[in-house]
Short mmCIF file of C-alpha atoms and ligand atoms in Angstrom, two decimals:
data_model
loop_
_atom_site.label_atom_id
_atom_site.label_comp_id
_atom_site.label_asym_id
_atom_site.label_seq_id
_atom_site.Cartn_x
_atom_site.Cartn_y
_atom_site.Cartn_z
CA MET Q 1 -0.23 14.63 12.38
CA PRO Q 2 -3.30 16.82 13.00
CA ASP Q 3 -4.33 17.25 9.34
CA CYS Q 4 -3.66 13.66 8.25
CA ILE Q 5 -6.82 11.78 7.18
CA PHE Q 6 -5.40 8.38 8.12
CA CYS Q 7 -4.24 9.61 11.56
CA LYS Q 8 -7.83 10.76 12.06
CA ILE Q 9 -9.06 7.28 11.09
CA VAL Q 10 -6.62 5.75 13.62
CA LYS Q 11 -8.00 8.06 16.33
CA GLY Q 12 -11.63 7.34 15.32
CA GLU Q 13 -12.25 10.98 14.36
CA ILE Q 14 -13.23 9.87 10.84
CA PRO Q 15 -15.30 6.70 10.38
CA SER Q 16 -13.91 3.73 8.47
CA PHE Q 17 -14.82 0.13 7.76
CA LYS Q 18 -12.13 -1.58 9.85
CA VAL Q 19 -11.21 -5.14 9.01
CA TYR Q 20 -8.28 -5.68 11.39
CA GLU Q 21 -6.52 -3.79 14.17
CA ASP Q 22 -3.67 -4.48 16.56
CA ALA Q 23 -1.47 -2.30 18.76
CA ASP Q 24 0.60 -0.92 15.88
CA THR Q 25 -1.35 -1.39 12.63
CA LEU Q 26 -4.80 -0.93 11.17
CA ALA Q 27 -6.50 -2.32 8.06
CA PHE Q 28 -9.67 -0.74 6.64
CA LEU Q 29 -11.60 -0.61 3.37
CA ASP Q 30 -10.51 1.92 0.77
CA ILE Q 31 -13.37 4.40 0.33
CA ASN Q 32 -13.15 4.22 -3.50
CA PRO Q 33 -12.21 0.61 -4.21
CA ILE Q 34 -10.70 -0.75 -7.42
CA HIS Q 35 -12.77 -3.85 -6.53
CA PRO Q 36 -14.97 -4.23 -3.43
CA GLY Q 37 -12.73 -5.48 -0.64
CA HIS Q 38 -9.81 -3.22 -1.66
CA THR Q 39 -8.14 -2.72 1.72
CA LEU Q 40 -5.51 -0.34 3.06
CA VAL Q 41 -2.99 -1.38 5.71
CA ILE Q 42 -1.31 1.39 7.69
CA PRO Q 43 1.00 1.88 10.65
CA LYS Q 44 -0.81 3.66 13.49
CA GLU Q 45 2.20 5.90 13.99
CA HIS Q 46 2.37 8.56 11.29
CA ALA Q 47 5.11 8.21 8.66
CA GLU Q 48 4.78 9.71 5.21
CA ASN Q 49 6.05 6.88 3.06
CA ILE Q 50 8.42 3.92 2.70
CA PHE Q 51 11.38 6.26 3.06
CA GLU Q 52 10.29 7.53 6.48
CA ILE Q 53 8.70 4.57 8.23
CA SER Q 54 10.82 2.88 10.90
CA SER Q 55 12.07 -0.65 10.27
CA GLU Q 56 10.03 -1.86 13.25
CA ASN Q 57 6.77 -0.35 12.01
CA TRP Q 58 7.40 -1.53 8.44
CA ALA Q 59 7.90 -5.09 9.69
CA LYS Q 60 4.63 -4.84 11.62
CA VAL Q 61 2.79 -3.48 8.59
CA GLN Q 62 4.10 -6.36 6.49
CA GLU Q 63 2.88 -8.93 9.01
CA THR Q 64 -0.58 -7.37 8.87
CA VAL Q 65 -0.42 -7.21 5.06
CA ARG Q 66 0.25 -10.93 4.88
CA LYS Q 67 -2.49 -11.76 7.36
CA VAL Q 68 -5.13 -9.56 5.75
CA ALA Q 69 -4.18 -10.49 2.15
CA GLY Q 70 -5.12 -14.09 2.86
CA ALA Q 71 -8.42 -13.06 4.43
CA VAL Q 72 -9.27 -10.74 1.52
CA GLU Q 73 -8.61 -13.47 -1.04
CA LYS Q 74 -10.42 -16.22 0.83
CA SER Q 75 -13.47 -14.26 1.95
CA LEU Q 76 -14.14 -12.74 -1.47
CA GLY Q 77 -13.37 -15.83 -3.50
CA ALA Q 78 -10.69 -13.85 -5.35
CA ASP Q 79 -8.19 -15.46 -7.72
CA GLY Q 80 -5.27 -13.37 -6.45
CA VAL Q 81 -4.33 -10.17 -4.62
CA ASN Q 82 -2.15 -7.25 -5.68
CA MET Q 83 -0.24 -5.41 -2.98
CA LEU Q 84 0.79 -1.93 -4.00
CA MET Q 85 2.36 1.07 -2.32
CA ASN Q 86 2.56 4.53 -3.85
CA ASN Q 87 5.43 6.61 -2.50
CA ARG Q 88 5.48 10.36 -3.23
CA GLU Q 89 3.22 12.45 -5.42
CA HIS Q 90 4.60 11.43 -8.80
CA ALA Q 91 4.26 7.77 -7.92
CA GLY Q 92 0.56 8.37 -7.35
CA GLN Q 93 0.54 8.97 -3.59
CA ILE Q 94 -2.40 11.14 -2.59
CA VAL Q 95 -2.59 10.48 1.15
CA ASP Q 96 0.75 11.21 2.81
CA HIS Q 97 0.48 8.54 5.53
CA ALA Q 98 2.24 5.34 4.46
CA HIS Q 99 -0.23 2.67 3.31
CA VAL Q 100 -0.21 -0.61 1.43
CA HIS Q 101 -3.10 -1.34 -0.92
CA LEU Q 102 -4.47 -4.90 -1.00
CA ILE Q 103 -6.53 -5.32 -4.16
CA PRO Q 104 -8.48 -8.53 -4.75
CA ARG Q 105 -8.18 -9.72 -8.34
CA PHE Q 106 -10.46 -11.92 -10.38
CA LYS Q 107 -9.85 -13.96 -13.51
CA GLY Q 108 -10.72 -11.78 -16.50
CA ASP Q 109 -11.35 -8.67 -14.37
CA GLY Q 110 -9.98 -6.48 -17.15
CA LEU Q 111 -7.48 -4.48 -15.11
CA ASN Q 112 -4.64 -3.78 -17.49
CA LYS Q 113 -1.11 -4.68 -16.58
CA TRP Q 114 1.62 -2.08 -16.61
CA PRO Q 115 3.64 -1.83 -19.83
CA HIS Q 116 6.93 -3.71 -20.05
CA LYS Q 117 9.96 -2.33 -21.89
CA GLU Q 118 13.17 -3.95 -23.03
CA TYR Q 119 16.70 -2.92 -21.98
CA LYS Q 120 19.18 -1.78 -24.58
CA LYS Q 121 22.50 -3.62 -24.67
CA GLY Q 122 24.53 -2.84 -21.52
CA GLU Q 123 21.78 -0.72 -19.99
CA ALA Q 124 20.65 -3.26 -17.37
CA THR Q 125 24.19 -3.72 -16.03
CA ALA Q 126 24.69 0.05 -15.71
CA ILE Q 127 21.36 0.54 -13.95
CA ALA Q 128 21.88 -2.38 -11.56
CA GLU Q 129 25.30 -0.97 -10.65
CA LYS Q 130 23.82 2.49 -10.12
CA ILE Q 131 21.18 1.20 -7.71
CA THR Q 132 23.67 -0.97 -5.83
CA ALA Q 133 26.03 2.00 -5.46
CA ALA Q 134 23.26 4.01 -3.82
CA LEU Q 135 22.64 1.43 -1.08
P1 5GP G 201 -2.77 6.66 -2.66
O1 5GP G 201 -3.07 7.17 -4.05
O2 5GP G 201 -2.31 7.75 -1.73
O3 5GP G 201 -1.88 5.47 -2.69
O4 5GP G 201 -4.14 6.09 -2.15
C1 5GP G 201 -4.95 6.72 -1.20
C2 5GP G 201 -6.21 5.89 -1.09
O5 5GP G 201 -6.92 6.32 0.03
C3 5GP G 201 -7.15 6.05 -2.31
O6 5GP G 201 -7.33 4.79 -2.93
C4 5GP G 201 -8.43 6.61 -1.71
O7 5GP G 201 -9.59 6.05 -2.26
C5 5GP G 201 -8.29 6.28 -0.23
N1 5GP G 201 -8.90 7.26 0.66
C6 5GP G 201 -8.76 8.61 0.60
N2 5GP G 201 -9.45 9.18 1.60
C7 5GP G 201 -10.01 8.17 2.32
C8 5GP G 201 -10.84 8.15 3.48
O8 5GP G 201 -11.20 9.17 4.07
N3 5GP G 201 -11.22 6.93 3.92
C9 5GP G 201 -10.85 5.76 3.30
N4 5GP G 201 -11.29 4.61 3.82
N5 5GP G 201 -10.08 5.75 2.20
C10 5GP G 201 -9.66 6.95 1.72
ZN1 ZN G 202 -0.97 10.22 9.45
#
């Protein structure tokens, strides 16, 4: 994809702080980290999001995610790691090249958790059935 920032990073046309690379995946520091060490893992082959990436490339990304998550936690002395993927604009995706965020977390780091709601009676069953029916 000629205009894709992350494709340009893969090709070396835009500089990045690489932390890991293999034939199919790349991990590099997010330019505006939530915490220092916030890392992005991407497939080298362009795919917009989770809905478009091939099963093979997704499996490879996940292997790299697991490998790099451990290194991020250990090297930074973090107390945990969030892995997050935004898919599509209204889920917060800004760069349209599939990527998984690895965010080191620290005890008492003040990052708020997402709100949690409660289901009304019967609602959970209906929603679970709806999702299952779409598979
Ligand atoms: P999204 O909101 O699409 O899930 O996240 C995109 C991420 O890419 C953001 O956290 C942003 O800081 C990061 N980002 C955007 N442009 C660049 C860039 O040119 N280089 C690097 N290393 N990160 C970028
Ligand atoms: Zn791309």
